[in-house]
Amino acid sequence: MTASLLTQGTFFFPGPTEVRAEVLAAMTRPLIPHRGKAFEALFADIQTSLRPIFGTTRPVYVSSSSATGLMEAAVRCAPEGRVLSIVNGAFSARFAAIVKACGRESDVLEVPYGEIATLDAVADALKKARYAAVTVVHSETSTGALQDVRGITRLAREAGAVCLVDSVTGIGGAELRFDDWELDFALTGSQKALALPPGLAFAAATPAFIESARATARRGLYFDLVEFDAYGAKNQTPNTPAINLFYAAQVQLAAIVAEGMEARWARHRRMAELTWAWVDELRARHGDDFGILARAGSRTPTVTSVTIPTSFTGSTLVRGVAERGFTIGNGYGKNRETTFRIGHMGDHSPDRLADCLAVCGEVIGGLL
């Protein structure tokens, strides 16, 4: 899809999401040394935006990687001991797989895809063994479910564990207040609700988490959060950063702060409610095979996974919508062909989303 189409608001993929032309243009600025005053000023400026976005007075670490890199960093730097992984979708399953790949002993609390783990279920699981850490996905991109990470972090802390929060499709679109919610560690990626190109990941951690990490063996080097913390204090990164992406981040993150987090969360909520109402209309018109995978009351405001009848596949619908100039997503993992996903996040507006939904409805009508 061409850049001219993207600027019109046609890319409702559940990540990467659409990026404004001004943000893309910022990436063409000349390179600068990453160990110098100009880069330190750039890093510091980005920090002034990232802190209110995360809701923290702490430094926000910036990694030139996908969010997966900071997921592994969280696991490697977590206190020694057993890990409980809460799995309710493909990306929380990935977090659990990272735990195992890092050689950590672990257990899985699994609930059906589209559901969330209740606080009672988490509390019961935490009683079955002594855990050092809990992994959880805030906004499960594969299903559209939203977990209560504030409550889960509280339960983990009461059990003597830290909570590692993946908020890749959360931060920037769904409410998250790192300091007020007393979170231990939270991460996100650049290419989702922050509406930046892929390639950067951001995370915040408490001083206690970083101090504990100093005593953790085999935490590696490239994703060592102790190093990120030390270099961040100097407005630097531990390794050579993707400088052009930092230019883009400077422009976009400042725009997010200018919009205001409360206003941004409200706009995402309006887009989500518009999508949910549209699905309700589909169900009323075409039958109960249409629905929303995540339950009401535990849905993320950034992405909706829509269930469909067996008379057509997710791929067929996605191709039909693309032929009419809009990009949406297949389902993910085992739900690839039985659902489709709409990413209503980033800088999209309810009005433009309504245009996308209208096109989706036209295609669906032709498939039934």
PDB file of N, CA, C and O in Angstrom, residues 88-90 112-114 142-143 293 305-308 314 330-341:
ATOM      1  N   ASN A  88      -3.618 -16.449  27.978  1.00  0.00           N
ATOM      2  CA  ASN A  88      -4.996 -16.356  27.487  1.00  0.00           C
ATOM      3  C   ASN A  88      -5.038 -15.973  26.018  1.00  0.00           C
ATOM      4  O   ASN A  88      -6.043 -15.492  25.516  1.00  0.00           O
ATOM      5  N   GLY A  89      -3.934 -16.191  25.309  1.00  0.00           N
ATOM      6  CA  GLY A  89      -3.854 -15.860  23.898  1.00  0.00           C
ATOM      7  C   GLY A  89      -2.471 -16.155  23.357  1.00  0.00           C
ATOM      8  O   GLY A  89      -1.574 -16.609  24.082  1.00  0.00           O
ATOM      9  N   ALA A  90      -2.271 -15.872  22.078  1.00  0.00           N
ATOM     10  CA  ALA A  90      -1.026 -16.235  21.415  1.00  0.00           C
ATOM     11  C   ALA A  90       0.177 -15.475  21.952  1.00  0.00           C
ATOM     12  O   ALA A  90       1.292 -16.014  22.018  1.00  0.00           O
ATOM     13  N   PRO A 112      -9.187 -20.066  28.473  1.00  0.00           N
ATOM     14  CA  PRO A 112      -9.543 -20.076  27.054  1.00  0.00           C
ATOM     15  C   PRO A 112      -9.210 -18.751  26.369  1.00  0.00           C
ATOM     16  O   PRO A 112      -9.337 -17.672  26.961  1.00  0.00           O
ATOM     17  N   TYR A 113      -8.776 -18.844  25.109  1.00  0.00           N
ATOM     18  CA  TYR A 113      -8.465 -17.650  24.345  1.00  0.00           C
ATOM     19  C   TYR A 113      -9.709 -16.764  24.245  1.00  0.00           C
ATOM     20  O   TYR A 113     -10.800 -17.237  23.926  1.00  0.00           O
ATOM     21  N   GLY A 114      -9.521 -15.508  24.516  1.00  0.00           N
ATOM     22  CA  GLY A 114     -10.619 -14.551  24.558  1.00  0.00           C
ATOM     23  C   GLY A 114     -11.076 -14.249  25.968  1.00  0.00           C
ATOM     24  O   GLY A 114     -11.703 -13.228  26.215  1.00  0.00           O
ATOM     25  N   SER A 142      -3.985 -10.909  20.120  1.00  0.00           N
ATOM     26  CA  SER A 142      -4.551 -11.995  19.325  1.00  0.00           C
ATOM     27  C   SER A 142      -6.046 -12.176  19.556  1.00  0.00           C
ATOM     28  O   SER A 142      -6.742 -12.725  18.690  1.00  0.00           O
ATOM     29  N   THR A 143      -6.552 -11.721  20.698  1.00  0.00           N
ATOM     30  CA  THR A 143      -7.959 -11.959  21.027  1.00  0.00           C
ATOM     31  C   THR A 143      -8.743 -10.699  21.360  1.00  0.00           C
ATOM     32  O   THR A 143      -9.978 -10.713  21.347  1.00  0.00           O
ATOM     33  N   LEU A 293     -14.788 -11.987  20.231  1.00  0.00           N
ATOM     34  CA  LEU A 293     -14.121 -13.076  20.941  1.00  0.00           C
ATOM     35  C   LEU A 293     -13.968 -12.773  22.427  1.00  0.00           C
ATOM     36  O   LEU A 293     -14.193 -13.637  23.271  1.00  0.00           O
ATOM     37  N   SER A 305     -11.300  -8.641  17.983  1.00  0.00           N
ATOM     38  CA  SER A 305     -11.292  -9.898  17.243  1.00  0.00           C
ATOM     39  C   SER A 305     -12.740 -10.344  17.070  1.00  0.00           C
ATOM     40  O   SER A 305     -13.463 -10.551  18.049  1.00  0.00           O
ATOM     41  N   VAL A 306     -13.162 -10.467  15.818  1.00  0.00           N
ATOM     42  CA  VAL A 306     -14.558 -10.733  15.484  1.00  0.00           C
ATOM     43  C   VAL A 306     -14.707 -12.174  14.999  1.00  0.00           C
ATOM     44  O   VAL A 306     -14.007 -12.599  14.070  1.00  0.00           O
ATOM     45  N   THR A 307     -15.616 -12.928  15.611  1.00  0.00           N
ATOM     46  CA  THR A 307     -15.881 -14.291  15.173  1.00  0.00           C
ATOM     47  C   THR A 307     -16.816 -14.272  13.972  1.00  0.00           C
ATOM     48  O   THR A 307     -17.678 -13.394  13.850  1.00  0.00           O
ATOM     49  N   ILE A 308     -16.640 -15.253  13.072  1.00  0.00           N
ATOM     50  CA  ILE A 308     -17.395 -15.280  11.811  1.00  0.00           C
ATOM     51  C   ILE A 308     -17.979 -16.668  11.566  1.00  0.00           C
ATOM     52  O   ILE A 308     -17.513 -17.654  12.146  1.00  0.00           O
ATOM     53  N   GLY A 314     -11.467 -15.993   7.417  1.00  0.00           N
ATOM     54  CA  GLY A 314     -10.894 -14.688   7.699  1.00  0.00           C
ATOM     55  C   GLY A 314     -10.076 -14.165   6.535  1.00  0.00           C
ATOM     56  O   GLY A 314     -10.140 -12.976   6.196  1.00  0.00           O
ATOM     57  N   ASN A 330      -6.202 -10.774   9.615  1.00  0.00           N
ATOM     58  CA  ASN A 330      -6.719 -12.094   9.939  1.00  0.00           C
ATOM     59  C   ASN A 330      -6.783 -12.275  11.447  1.00  0.00           C
ATOM     60  O   ASN A 330      -6.200 -11.499  12.214  1.00  0.00           O
ATOM     61  N   GLY A 331      -7.448 -13.335  11.859  1.00  0.00           N
ATOM     62  CA  GLY A 331      -7.273 -13.785  13.225  1.00  0.00           C
ATOM     63  C   GLY A 331      -5.833 -14.221  13.415  1.00  0.00           C
ATOM     64  O   GLY A 331      -5.046 -14.242  12.458  1.00  0.00           O
ATOM     65  N   TYR A 332      -5.481 -14.589  14.638  1.00  0.00           N
ATOM     66  CA  TYR A 332      -4.083 -14.924  14.916  1.00  0.00           C
ATOM     67  C   TYR A 332      -4.010 -16.311  15.528  1.00  0.00           C
ATOM     68  O   TYR A 332      -4.851 -16.697  16.349  1.00  0.00           O
ATOM     69  N   GLY A 333      -2.966 -17.066  15.129  1.00  0.00           N
ATOM     70  CA  GLY A 333      -2.757 -18.388  15.699  1.00  0.00           C
ATOM     71  C   GLY A 333      -3.887 -19.334  15.345  1.00  0.00           C
ATOM     72  O   GLY A 333      -4.333 -19.404  14.196  1.00  0.00           O
ATOM     73  N   LYS A 334      -4.392 -20.032  16.341  1.00  0.00           N
ATOM     74  CA  LYS A 334      -5.427 -21.031  16.073  1.00  0.00           C
ATOM     75  C   LYS A 334      -6.751 -20.409  15.662  1.00  0.00           C
ATOM     76  O   LYS A 334      -7.641 -21.108  15.169  1.00  0.00           O
ATOM     77  N   ASN A 335      -6.877 -19.094  15.833  1.00  0.00           N
ATOM     78  CA  ASN A 335      -8.103 -18.394  15.415  1.00  0.00           C
ATOM     79  C   ASN A 335      -7.941 -17.700  14.065  1.00  0.00           C
ATOM     80  O   ASN A 335      -8.769 -16.870  13.696  1.00  0.00           O
ATOM     81  N   ARG A 336      -6.892 -18.059  13.321  1.00  0.00           N
ATOM     82  CA  ARG A 336      -6.550 -17.318  12.113  1.00  0.00           C
ATOM     83  C   ARG A 336      -7.705 -17.211  11.122  1.00  0.00           C
ATOM     84  O   ARG A 336      -7.985 -16.133  10.588  1.00  0.00           O
ATOM     85  N   GLU A 337      -8.399 -18.313  10.847  1.00  0.00           N
ATOM     86  CA  GLU A 337      -9.442 -18.296   9.825  1.00  0.00           C
ATOM     87  C   GLU A 337     -10.854 -18.192  10.385  1.00  0.00           C
ATOM     88  O   GLU A 337     -11.806 -17.984   9.646  1.00  0.00           O
ATOM     89  N   THR A 338     -10.997 -18.321  11.690  1.00  0.00           N
ATOM     90  CA  THR A 338     -12.330 -18.269  12.299  1.00  0.00           C
ATOM     91  C   THR A 338     -12.670 -16.888  12.849  1.00  0.00           C
ATOM     92  O   THR A 338     -13.790 -16.675  13.337  1.00  0.00           O
ATOM     93  N   THR A 339     -11.721 -15.970  12.768  1.00  0.00           N
ATOM     94  CA  THR A 339     -11.938 -14.597  13.215  1.00  0.00           C
ATOM     95  C   THR A 339     -11.232 -13.637  12.260  1.00  0.00           C
ATOM     96  O   THR A 339     -10.401 -14.041  11.442  1.00  0.00           O
ATOM     97  N   PHE A 340     -11.559 -12.370  12.369  1.00  0.00           N
ATOM     98  CA  PHE A 340     -10.739 -11.316  11.767  1.00  0.00           C
ATOM     99  C   PHE A 340     -10.569 -10.226  12.816  1.00  0.00           C
ATOM    100  O   PHE A 340     -11.327 -10.154  13.788  1.00  0.00           O
ATOM    101  N   ARG A 341      -9.531  -9.415  12.639  1.00  0.00           N
ATOM    102  CA  ARG A 341      -9.217  -8.410  13.648  1.00  0.00           C
ATOM    103  C   ARG A 341      -9.140  -7.020  13.018  1.00  0.00           C
ATOM    104  O   ARG A 341      -8.608  -6.858  11.917  1.00  0.00           O
TER     105      ARG A 341
END
